[in-house]
């Protein structure tokens, strides 16, 4: 019975049902009470207008309809779409909590900024098709009055996937799905590949797929700042701090088949602000877990996964930080301006960076080679031993490359099936997920934010059905396996 209900889908949206931030009141009730308190204090104190006894501008508000944990592009996109889709302006009060206000360790700004439709799952293709439309028309979505327009520096040079004999059939099947969903992708033989990209060594390549439209790369920092600027203009509040605790209530129930389950609802989020040992409680109606690589920890704080193994209550959010290196090198005789982002069967990838014969790329390690995610130090030996030989084998000109710099960033890696987790938790009924994208969160953020906002406001996915990405699949053991992971 429980398994059947989980497959059935979603219910009415919590915000759509008018669920307030207080157990006995609404946002408007609270604002009115504060106003009355201020008037009463003013009436008994000499002097002018109300002024607080101390500066509390760095603190989060005492209540918010929605608290979004994580202020990267995914969290900001959820905030944007909540405000854009709200039925009445100002109806939904949104707070974004971000612990790294410099974004120095944010996956968003440390990524290579790619966007593609060459995925194997229809849902991923649909997400990226909408996201590229959003990016191409960025100023129609994110323009702010009297502020300069955004320039994402979108470079539509495409993605070029190479397949060995072993992977050729899979590539053909993937391209068939991509075309059915509306992506413009062509297949290329080794001969066609050599003719169009003469700098490629086609040895070991049986087939290639090339994105003809709407693929390439852009400036992730510009998108992040554009979203942040826009949502602030829409009334979204920000807090630099760390979520340390959730206060929740429980309701024990028994299903028709006799299974006992405990439903939880979060009432309060504790936020530890920067440079302070104290926390600020924030009453809320909904929490969005968009904490990226650290979203597994946030889920644990809410009690998710803390139950008997094999039960829904004992099912963890399988998202953890995985460290990935990005190297930037100079090569005067390299592929040149027409180079797409190339993904080799060996796992290595690269793309052009700017106009000065610079390139950036890397290679995802094997499970045995996974580096310690405890820091963002770069392993330069990994490039020398694992990345460079593969690059030089595919592009002989890269034999003469010189590495200029390197950095590391985090994937919010979903160990179950390397795909996003989107929508509500089945037991912690007011926690929603937007995480676990395993390297393609940046490019899918505009569409994912819209999807999460739809579920929160209307109770279901309306534009793209992302039911295969619900949390319940981890308990049911139903993988949404994506074959095209870089």
XYZ file of C-alpha atoms in Angstrom:
486
model
C 0.000 0.000 0.000
C 2.747 2.438 0.968
C 4.769 1.605 -2.141
C 1.705 2.117 -4.303
C 0.982 5.491 -2.747
C 4.559 6.616 -3.305
C 4.330 5.734 -6.993
C 0.987 7.508 -7.316
C 2.565 10.921 -7.013
C 2.025 14.269 -5.382
C -0.763 15.922 -3.459
C -1.989 19.503 -3.143
C 0.754 22.120 -2.816
C 1.402 23.306 0.723
C 1.623 26.960 -0.271
C -1.295 26.554 -2.643
C -3.423 25.449 0.314
C -2.576 28.672 2.130
C -0.463 27.091 4.860
C 0.833 29.918 7.052
C 4.202 30.246 8.711
C 2.730 30.096 12.212
C 0.806 27.298 13.772
C -1.963 29.699 14.669
C -1.584 32.652 12.369
C -0.386 34.048 9.056
C 2.358 36.326 7.836
C -0.039 39.257 7.715
C -1.165 38.555 11.293
C 2.430 38.728 12.493
C 3.265 41.927 10.600
C 0.190 43.525 12.126
C 1.194 42.478 15.645
C 4.698 43.929 15.216
C 3.210 47.205 14.006
C 0.896 47.399 17.035
C 3.759 46.644 19.441
C 5.850 49.432 17.908
C 2.989 51.911 18.279
C 2.458 51.014 21.923
C 6.153 51.409 22.739
C 6.256 54.748 20.934
C 3.276 55.961 22.925
C 5.081 55.517 26.256
C 8.581 56.643 25.236
C 9.592 60.284 24.767
C 11.237 61.328 21.532
C 10.727 60.702 17.840
C 10.216 57.731 15.618
C 10.850 54.120 16.473
C 14.482 53.048 16.391
C 15.715 49.604 17.445
C 18.007 49.315 20.459
C 20.631 47.398 18.443
C 21.421 46.647 14.826
C 19.763 43.389 13.789
C 20.042 43.860 10.020
C 22.433 40.879 9.758
C 19.889 38.529 11.333
C 17.320 36.519 9.396
C 13.658 37.385 9.936
C 11.748 35.655 12.727
C 9.392 34.075 10.227
C 9.266 33.266 6.514
C 6.819 31.242 4.444
C 9.688 29.482 2.668
C 13.276 28.980 3.832
C 15.639 27.939 1.035
C 18.838 26.349 2.325
C 21.496 27.099 -0.285
C 21.990 30.292 -2.264
C 23.603 28.918 -5.427
C 21.871 29.055 -8.806
C 19.481 26.204 -7.963
C 18.286 27.776 -4.712
C 18.060 31.221 -6.319
C 16.088 29.764 -9.225
C 13.547 28.265 -6.802
C 13.243 31.674 -5.129
C 12.796 33.395 -8.504
C 10.033 31.081 -9.694
C 8.203 31.186 -6.364
C 7.980 34.964 -6.653
C 7.195 34.907 -10.358
C 4.411 32.328 -10.023
C 2.843 33.571 -6.774
C -0.834 34.403 -7.224
C -0.563 37.829 -5.609
C 2.527 40.020 -5.417
C 4.118 39.679 -1.991
C 1.980 36.658 -1.091
C 4.950 34.355 -0.471
C 7.737 35.472 1.840
C 11.025 33.798 0.891
C 14.310 33.625 2.803
C 17.527 32.275 1.243
C 20.208 31.058 3.682
C 23.738 30.757 2.272
C 26.729 29.992 4.463
C 29.416 30.912 1.885
C 28.504 34.510 1.076
C 31.668 34.912 -1.029
C 30.702 31.851 -3.111
C 34.397 30.907 -3.047
C 33.534 27.204 -2.695
C 30.240 27.261 -4.591
C 29.813 24.609 -7.271
C 28.179 27.257 -9.476
C 31.222 29.461 -9.954
C 33.799 26.644 -9.992
C 32.133 24.770 -12.862
C 33.025 24.876 -16.565
C 29.656 26.493 -17.354
C 28.438 24.027 -19.970
C 24.908 23.400 -21.216
C 23.777 20.533 -23.436
C 20.785 18.476 -24.476
C 22.793 15.324 -25.087
C 21.383 13.216 -22.269
C 19.815 9.761 -22.296
C 16.734 10.557 -20.180
C 13.858 12.583 -21.690
C 13.454 14.531 -18.441
C 17.049 15.769 -18.527
C 16.722 16.755 -22.179
C 13.515 18.687 -21.462
C 15.092 20.453 -18.486
C 18.039 21.622 -20.559
C 15.883 22.671 -23.516
C 13.952 25.041 -21.289
C 17.092 26.223 -19.514
C 18.815 27.185 -22.762
C 15.729 29.160 -23.784
C 15.921 30.923 -20.401
C 19.620 31.679 -20.873
C 19.238 32.913 -24.452
C 16.507 35.309 -23.318
C 18.066 36.074 -19.952
C 17.136 39.746 -19.870
C 13.469 38.990 -20.545
C 13.497 36.975 -17.322
C 16.022 38.709 -15.077
C 16.054 42.371 -16.133
C 15.940 44.863 -13.254
C 14.831 48.452 -13.823
C 17.751 50.921 -14.077
C 20.340 48.124 -13.879
C 22.532 47.208 -16.879
C 21.518 44.165 -18.958
C 23.179 40.816 -18.303
C 25.722 39.389 -20.720
C 26.159 35.669 -20.123
C 28.748 35.456 -22.923
C 26.966 32.382 -24.229
C 29.156 30.528 -26.699
C 27.041 28.154 -28.837
C 29.901 25.953 -30.030
C 28.136 22.704 -29.141
C 29.137 19.466 -27.432
C 30.927 16.687 -29.264
C 30.596 13.234 -27.683
C 32.888 10.491 -28.963
C 31.996 6.807 -28.666
C 34.039 3.648 -28.987
C 32.752 0.562 -30.798
C 31.370 -0.635 -27.485
C 29.427 2.586 -26.863
C 28.212 3.279 -30.411
C 24.831 1.537 -30.061
C 24.115 3.359 -26.808
C 24.985 6.665 -28.487
C 22.619 5.921 -31.396
C 19.793 5.181 -28.956
C 20.540 8.333 -26.961
C 20.475 10.528 -30.072
C 17.149 9.002 -31.108
C 15.656 10.055 -27.742
C 17.266 13.503 -27.974
C 15.757 14.128 -31.402
C 12.337 12.938 -30.240
C 12.467 15.558 -27.489
C 13.360 18.326 -29.947
C 17.138 18.557 -29.577
C 19.171 19.277 -32.728
C 21.872 16.600 -32.673
C 23.628 14.811 -35.541
C 25.640 11.598 -35.717
C 29.064 11.651 -37.375
C 31.224 8.846 -38.704
C 35.003 8.914 -38.115
C 35.452 10.158 -41.696
C 32.989 13.017 -41.192
C 34.630 13.787 -37.878
C 38.092 14.099 -39.449
C 36.736 16.329 -42.189
C 35.011 18.776 -39.824
C 37.588 18.645 -37.008
C 40.932 17.713 -38.603
C 42.766 18.203 -35.303
C 41.077 15.105 -33.804
C 42.737 11.714 -33.851
C 39.834 9.345 -34.560
C 41.662 6.180 -33.531
C 39.312 4.121 -31.372
C 36.311 6.294 -32.298
C 33.409 4.460 -33.945
C 30.786 7.227 -33.777
C 30.308 10.807 -32.616
C 27.291 12.926 -31.709
C 27.420 16.690 -32.212
C 25.011 19.310 -30.859
C 24.033 21.646 -33.701
C 22.042 24.171 -31.669
C 21.601 25.417 -28.110
C 24.727 23.756 -26.704
C 27.908 25.372 -25.509
C 28.998 27.272 -22.431
C 28.360 30.533 -20.578
C 29.508 32.604 -17.597
C 28.182 30.931 -14.400
C 29.083 33.930 -12.201
C 26.969 36.237 -14.368
C 23.958 33.923 -14.048
C 24.422 33.696 -10.274
C 24.659 37.468 -9.856
C 21.772 38.055 -12.247
C 19.481 35.719 -10.326
C 20.533 37.197 -6.997
C 19.959 40.759 -8.205
C 16.547 39.871 -9.633
C 15.187 37.989 -6.612
C 16.290 40.787 -4.288
C 14.281 43.200 -6.446
C 11.312 40.830 -6.043
C 11.517 40.995 -2.249
C 13.441 37.803 -1.445
C 15.432 38.075 1.799
C 18.996 36.829 2.276
C 20.937 35.652 5.293
C 24.615 34.725 5.508
C 24.619 31.866 7.949
C 24.406 28.127 8.478
C 21.357 26.011 9.248
C 22.129 24.020 12.400
C 18.794 22.557 13.499
C 15.169 21.961 12.594
C 12.345 21.988 15.136
C 9.522 19.727 14.017
C 6.377 17.972 15.179
C 5.494 14.314 14.540
C 2.301 12.464 13.731
C 2.285 8.656 13.965
C 0.054 6.866 11.474
C -0.714 3.396 10.211
C -1.442 2.597 6.562
C -4.280 0.362 5.393
C -1.797 -2.499 5.079
C -0.676 -2.073 8.693
C 2.629 -0.293 8.035
C 3.488 2.258 10.696
C 4.869 5.573 9.497
C 5.765 8.834 11.208
C 4.959 12.068 9.418
C 6.991 15.101 10.410
C 6.509 18.793 9.777
C 9.259 21.367 10.287
C 8.076 24.440 12.175
C 11.325 26.242 12.841
C 14.763 26.559 11.280
C 17.729 27.548 13.448
C 20.263 29.700 11.596
C 23.719 30.379 13.027
C 24.783 33.722 11.586
C 28.336 34.622 10.628
C 30.758 35.603 13.404
C 28.366 34.560 16.143
C 27.873 31.551 18.391
C 24.158 32.221 18.675
C 21.369 31.116 16.394
C 18.253 32.847 15.160
C 15.054 30.758 15.003
C 12.958 31.263 11.874
C 9.393 29.981 11.834
C 8.416 28.653 8.420
C 5.865 26.694 6.408
C 8.262 25.072 3.918
C 11.988 24.277 3.739
C 13.747 23.781 0.402
C 16.914 21.719 0.551
C 19.077 23.224 -2.207
C 22.332 22.855 -0.298
C 24.126 21.102 -3.147
C 27.019 18.911 -2.057
C 25.995 19.395 1.583
C 22.293 18.613 1.132
C 22.768 15.142 2.647
C 23.761 16.778 5.931
C 20.735 19.082 5.824
C 18.482 16.064 5.253
C 20.013 14.332 8.285
C 19.299 17.409 10.422
C 15.633 16.964 9.497
C 15.747 13.326 10.646
C 15.710 11.895 7.123
C 17.310 8.452 7.029
C 17.180 8.003 10.796
C 15.059 4.903 10.931
C 15.297 1.122 10.575
C 17.227 0.006 7.448
C 14.997 -0.986 4.558
C 12.151 1.301 5.627
C 11.076 4.594 4.123
C 11.983 6.314 7.375
C 15.456 4.778 7.223
C 16.072 5.816 3.605
C 18.823 8.427 3.385
C 19.263 11.180 0.819
C 22.180 9.643 -1.141
C 23.908 12.915 -2.007
C 27.495 13.601 -1.024
C 30.321 15.962 -2.034
C 32.636 14.686 -4.766
C 35.703 16.751 -5.631
C 36.434 17.460 -9.284
C 39.517 19.171 -10.740
C 39.450 21.692 -13.575
C 42.723 22.538 -15.354
C 43.379 25.490 -17.659
C 46.179 25.204 -20.195
C 47.701 27.143 -23.072
C 48.360 25.543 -26.452
C 49.166 27.848 -29.433
C 48.696 25.022 -31.953
C 45.472 23.769 -30.361
C 42.101 23.182 -32.059
C 41.259 26.884 -32.385
C 38.077 28.917 -32.311
C 35.767 26.308 -33.852
C 36.387 23.747 -31.114
C 33.270 22.457 -29.310
C 33.294 20.936 -25.852
C 34.720 17.485 -26.522
C 33.859 14.492 -24.308
C 36.169 11.527 -24.941
C 35.250 7.857 -24.277
C 38.144 7.774 -21.787
C 36.305 10.270 -19.569
C 38.508 13.259 -20.408
C 36.884 16.442 -21.683
C 37.956 19.926 -22.751
C 36.679 23.149 -24.266
C 38.110 26.405 -25.505
C 38.395 29.236 -22.989
C 38.435 32.731 -24.474
C 40.276 33.721 -27.631
C 43.916 33.312 -26.587
C 44.586 29.620 -27.339
C 43.555 28.629 -23.824
C 41.566 25.514 -22.981
C 40.088 24.051 -19.847
C 39.046 20.549 -18.968
C 39.623 17.530 -16.805
C 38.471 13.976 -16.192
C 36.222 12.380 -13.609
C 38.151 9.870 -11.481
C 37.191 6.246 -11.055
C 35.569 5.158 -7.793
C 38.957 3.938 -6.574
C 40.576 7.291 -7.423
C 37.972 9.525 -5.759
C 39.885 12.299 -3.933
C 39.259 13.395 -0.369
C 36.425 15.983 -0.450
C 37.582 17.501 2.828
C 39.371 20.328 1.013
C 39.634 21.930 -2.428
C 43.349 21.374 -2.951
C 44.310 20.415 -6.516
C 46.177 17.227 -7.363
C 48.488 18.270 -10.209
C 49.808 14.737 -10.543
C 46.314 13.629 -11.550
C 46.580 15.836 -14.643
C 50.040 14.551 -15.513
C 49.162 10.892 -15.061
C 45.460 10.616 -15.953
C 44.260 13.631 -17.927
C 47.123 14.778 -20.162
C 47.844 11.377 -21.786
C 44.173 11.023 -22.755
C 43.977 14.568 -24.116
C 47.175 14.184 -26.143
C 46.026 10.850 -27.563
C 42.823 12.470 -28.865
C 44.316 15.852 -29.862
C 48.016 15.398 -30.782
C 48.611 19.171 -30.575
C 48.009 18.943 -26.814
C 51.370 17.160 -26.471
C 52.828 20.688 -26.246
C 50.309 22.209 -23.816
C 51.357 24.130 -20.710
C 49.096 24.239 -17.662
C 48.487 27.802 -16.502
C 46.324 27.205 -13.435
C 43.886 24.764 -11.866
C 41.109 24.655 -9.297
C 38.738 22.185 -7.687
C 34.989 22.268 -7.094
C 32.250 20.020 -5.752
C 29.647 17.872 -7.459
C 26.470 17.264 -5.433
C 26.866 13.621 -6.335
C 23.847 11.340 -6.177
C 25.384 7.933 -5.501
C 22.131 6.134 -6.381
C 21.705 7.100 -10.045
C 23.595 10.396 -10.641
C 20.383 12.327 -11.214
C 18.596 15.180 -9.503
C 16.263 14.866 -6.532
C 13.270 17.144 -7.046
C 10.078 17.578 -5.043
C 8.836 16.824 -1.518
C 9.957 14.234 0.977
C 7.183 11.667 1.568
C 7.479 11.766 5.384
C 8.976 15.177 6.244
C 6.055 16.660 4.414
C 7.234 20.256 4.146
C 10.829 19.646 3.052
C 11.359 19.909 -0.690
C 14.488 18.888 -2.590
C 16.377 20.527 -5.434
C 19.728 18.760 -5.319
C 21.843 15.787 -6.394
C 22.385 16.785 -10.035
C 25.880 15.270 -10.127
C 27.443 17.910 -12.362
C 24.508 19.222 -14.424
C 22.757 21.362 -11.800
C 24.009 24.683 -13.192
C 22.653 24.071 -16.673
C 19.311 22.758 -15.423
C 18.768 25.282 -12.624
C 16.255 27.540 -14.449
C 13.959 24.595 -15.236
C 14.420 22.869 -11.878
C 13.526 26.040 -9.975
C 10.315 26.306 -11.982
C 9.457 22.649 -11.328
C 9.947 22.918 -7.553
C 7.906 26.123 -7.395
C 5.083 24.446 -9.339
C 4.902 21.550 -6.893
C 4.958 23.877 -3.884
C 2.268 26.181 -5.248
C 0.051 23.768 -7.180
C 0.854 20.325 -5.791
C 2.150 18.826 -9.030
C 4.649 19.260 -11.840
C 2.952 21.263 -14.572
C 5.428 21.970 -17.370
C 7.890 19.052 -17.128
C 6.921 15.862 -15.302
C 9.837 15.107 -12.994
C 8.138 12.301 -11.051
C 11.050 9.928 -11.833
C 13.246 12.304 -9.796
C 11.169 12.139 -6.604
C 12.844 11.051 -3.346
C 10.614 7.962 -3.100
C 12.637 6.200 -5.831
C 15.439 5.574 -3.339
C 13.105 3.523 -1.138
C 11.446 1.812 -4.100
C 14.813 1.004 -5.706
C 13.759 2.546 -9.029
C 16.769 4.180 -10.641
C 16.446 7.037 -13.119
C 19.780 6.137 -14.661
C 21.458 8.773 -16.817
C 24.036 7.339 -19.227
C 25.571 10.634 -20.404
C 27.559 11.845 -17.401
C 30.776 13.844 -17.793
